[in-house]
mmCIF file with all atom_site columns, C-alpha atoms in Angstrom:
data_model
loop_
_atom_site.group_PDB
_atom_site.id
_atom_site.type_symbol
_atom_site.label_atom_id
_atom_site.label_alt_id
_atom_site.label_comp_id
_atom_site.label_asym_id
_atom_site.label_entity_id
_atom_site.label_seq_id
_atom_site.pdbx_PDB_ins_code
_atom_site.Cartn_x
_atom_site.Cartn_y
_atom_site.Cartn_z
_atom_site.occupancy
_atom_site.B_iso_or_equiv
_atom_site.pdbx_formal_charge
_atom_site.auth_seq_id
_atom_site.auth_comp_id
_atom_site.auth_asym_id
_atom_site.auth_atom_id
_atom_site.pdbx_PDB_model_num
ATOM 1  C CA . VAL A 1 1  ? 27.965 104.698 87.204  1.00 77.00 ? 1  VAL A CA 1
ATOM 2  C CA . ILE A 1 2  ? 25.353 103.814 89.792  1.00 85.00 ? 2  ILE A CA 1
ATOM 3  C CA . GLY A 1 3  ? 25.993 104.862 93.354  1.00 83.00 ? 3  GLY A CA 1
ATOM 4  C CA . LYS A 1 4  ? 24.314 106.275 96.426  1.00 82.00 ? 4  LYS A CA 1
ATOM 5  C CA . HIS A 1 5  ? 23.382 109.537 94.657  1.00 88.00 ? 5  HIS A CA 1
ATOM 6  C CA . SER A 1 6  ? 21.823 107.921 91.579  1.00 88.00 ? 6  SER A CA 1
ATOM 7  C CA . GLY A 1 7  ? 18.151 108.334 90.749  1.00 93.00 ? 7  GLY A CA 1
ATOM 8  C CA . SER A 1 8  ? 15.522 106.091 89.222  1.00 93.00 ? 8  SER A CA 1
ATOM 9  C CA . ALA A 1 9  ? 16.164 107.508 85.728  1.00 94.00 ? 9  ALA A CA 1
ATOM 10 C CA . ALA A 1 10 ? 19.793 106.350 85.956  1.00 94.00 ? 10 ALA A CA 1
ATOM 11 C CA . ILE A 1 11 ? 18.688 102.874 87.034  1.00 95.00 ? 11 ILE A CA 1
ATOM 12 C CA . LYS A 1 12 ? 16.131 102.660 84.224  1.00 96.00 ? 12 LYS A CA 1
ATOM 13 C CA . SER A 1 13 ? 18.710 103.826 81.693  1.00 95.00 ? 13 SER A CA 1
ATOM 14 C CA . LYS A 1 14 ? 21.320 101.323 82.866  1.00 95.00 ? 14 LYS A CA 1
ATOM 15 C CA . PHE A 1 15 ? 18.886 98.414  82.656  1.00 97.00 ? 15 PHE A CA 1
ATOM 16 C CA . MET A 1 16 ? 17.653 99.551  79.221  1.00 97.00 ? 16 MET A CA 1
ATOM 17 C CA . GLU A 1 17 ? 21.245 99.051  78.005  1.00 96.00 ? 17 GLU A CA 1
ATOM 18 C CA . TYR A 1 18 ? 20.606 95.351  78.628  1.00 95.00 ? 18 TYR A CA 1
ATOM 19 C CA . GLY A 1 19 ? 17.096 95.324  77.192  1.00 97.00 ? 19 GLY A CA 1
ATOM 20 C CA . VAL A 1 20 ? 15.280 95.387  80.534  1.00 97.00 ? 20 VAL A CA 1
ATOM 21 C CA . GLU A 1 21 ? 12.515 97.962  80.890  1.00 97.00 ? 21 GLU A CA 1
ATOM 22 C CA . LEU A 1 22 ? 11.792 98.664  84.553  1.00 97.00 ? 22 LEU A CA 1
ATOM 23 C CA . SER A 1 23 ? 8.487  100.043 85.776  1.00 96.00 ? 23 SER A CA 1
ATOM 24 C CA . GLU A 1 24 ? 8.730  103.061 88.070  1.00 96.00 ? 24 GLU A CA 1
ATOM 25 C CA . GLU A 1 25 ? 7.862  100.832 91.047  1.00 96.00 ? 25 GLU A CA 1
ATOM 26 C CA . ASP A 1 26 ? 10.561 98.297  90.154  1.00 97.00 ? 26 ASP A CA 1
ATOM 27 C CA . ALA A 1 27 ? 13.094 101.064 89.497  1.00 97.00 ? 27 ALA A CA 1
ATOM 28 C CA . GLN A 1 28 ? 12.454 102.602 92.916  1.00 96.00 ? 28 GLN A CA 1
ATOM 29 C CA . GLU A 1 29 ? 12.826 99.255  94.673  1.00 97.00 ? 29 GLU A CA 1
ATOM 30 C CA . VAL A 1 30 ? 15.994 98.286  92.799  1.00 97.00 ? 30 VAL A CA 1
ATOM 31 C CA . LEU A 1 31 ? 17.375 101.797 93.318  1.00 95.00 ? 31 LEU A CA 1
ATOM 32 C CA . GLY A 1 32 ? 16.963 101.533 97.079  1.00 96.00 ? 32 GLY A CA 1
ATOM 33 C CA . ARG A 1 33 ? 18.781 98.228  97.132  1.00 96.00 ? 33 ARG A CA 1
ATOM 34 C CA . CYS A 1 34 ? 21.552 99.537  94.861  1.00 94.00 ? 34 CYS A CA 1
ATOM 35 C CA . ARG A 1 35 ? 22.024 102.609 97.025  1.00 93.00 ? 35 ARG A CA 1
ATOM 36 C CA . GLN A 1 36 ? 22.297 100.463 100.139 1.00 95.00 ? 36 GLN A CA 1
ATOM 37 C CA . MET A 1 37 ? 24.898 98.190  98.565  1.00 96.00 ? 37 MET A CA 1
ATOM 38 C CA . ALA A 1 38 ? 26.848 101.191 97.242  1.00 93.00 ? 38 ALA A CA 1
ATOM 39 C CA . MET A 1 39 ? 26.932 102.698 100.732 1.00 95.00 ? 39 MET A CA 1
ATOM 40 C CA . ASP A 1 40 ? 27.939 99.365  102.274 1.00 97.00 ? 40 ASP A CA 1
ATOM 41 C CA . LYS A 1 41 ? 30.763 98.934  99.753  1.00 96.00 ? 41 LYS A CA 1
ATOM 42 C CA . LYS A 1 42 ? 31.653 102.659 99.787  1.00 95.00 ? 42 LYS A CA 1
ATOM 43 C CA . ARG A 1 43 ? 31.864 102.752 95.995  1.00 95.00 ? 43 ARG A CA 1
ATOM 44 C CA . SER A 1 44 ? 29.753 102.693 92.856  1.00 93.00 ? 44 SER A CA 1
ATOM 45 C CA . LEU A 1 45 ? 28.381 99.345  91.763  1.00 94.00 ? 45 LEU A CA 1
ATOM 46 C CA . PHE A 1 46 ? 29.481 97.153  88.892  1.00 95.00 ? 46 PHE A CA 1
ATOM 47 C CA . ASP A 1 47 ? 26.849 96.075  86.367  1.00 94.00 ? 47 ASP A CA 1
ATOM 48 C CA . LYS A 1 48 ? 27.171 92.501  87.627  1.00 96.00 ? 48 LYS A CA 1
ATOM 49 C CA . GLU A 1 49 ? 26.248 93.632  91.149  1.00 97.00 ? 49 GLU A CA 1
ATOM 50 C CA . MET A 1 50 ? 23.188 95.490  89.876  1.00 96.00 ? 50 MET A CA 1
ATOM 51 C CA . ALA A 1 51 ? 22.110 92.387  87.953  1.00 96.00 ? 51 ALA A CA 1
ATOM 52 C CA . TYR A 1 52 ? 22.464 90.353  91.161  1.00 97.00 ? 52 TYR A CA 1
ATOM 53 C CA . ILE A 1 53 ? 20.288 92.868  93.041  1.00 98.00 ? 53 ILE A CA 1
ATOM 54 C CA . TYR A 1 54 ? 17.682 92.810  90.269  1.00 98.00 ? 54 TYR A CA 1
ATOM 55 C CA . LYS A 1 55 ? 17.556 89.001  90.205  1.00 97.00 ? 55 LYS A CA 1
ATOM 56 C CA . GLY A 1 56 ? 17.076 88.949  93.968  1.00 98.00 ? 56 GLY A CA 1
ATOM 57 C CA . TYR A 1 57 ? 14.320 91.530  93.729  1.00 98.00 ? 57 TYR A CA 1
ATOM 58 C CA . LEU A 1 58 ? 12.493 89.565  91.014  1.00 97.00 ? 58 LEU A CA 1
ATOM 59 C CA . ALA A 1 59 ? 12.709 86.349  93.038  1.00 98.00 ? 59 ALA A CA 1
ATOM 60 C CA . GLU A 1 60 ? 11.342 88.113  96.117  1.00 97.00 ? 60 GLU A CA 1
ATOM 61 C CA . LYS A 1 61 ? 8.567  89.762  94.102  1.00 95.00 ? 61 LYS A CA 1
ATOM 62 C CA . LYS A 1 62 ? 7.587  86.394  92.605  1.00 96.00 ? 62 LYS A CA 1
ATOM 63 C CA . ARG A 1 63 ? 7.476  84.756  96.056  1.00 96.00 ? 63 ARG A CA 1
ATOM 64 C CA . ASN A 1 64 ? 5.285  87.557  97.395  1.00 94.00 ? 64 ASN A CA 1
ATOM 65 C CA . GLN A 1 65 ? 2.871  87.273  94.469  1.00 94.00 ? 65 GLN A CA 1
ATOM 66 C CA . ALA A 1 66 ? 2.631  83.490  94.849  1.00 90.00 ? 66 ALA A CA 1
ATOM 67 C CA . GLY A 1 67 ? 2.040  83.629  98.606  1.00 73.00 ? 67 GLY A CA 1
#
């Protein structure tokens, strides 16, 4: 369960379940976004929501690297 009190190890572990190995930098960024969404929704996040956050982060990271 990922929520506002989760740490980067929990995020890394959750993504490893799906074969995605996050760097510490990526884990910290995704964690911040997950925490914010969890606080906004006032509940823990579903895996689908974390995947959505991760996809958005990757797209943003790619745009920043290209620009």
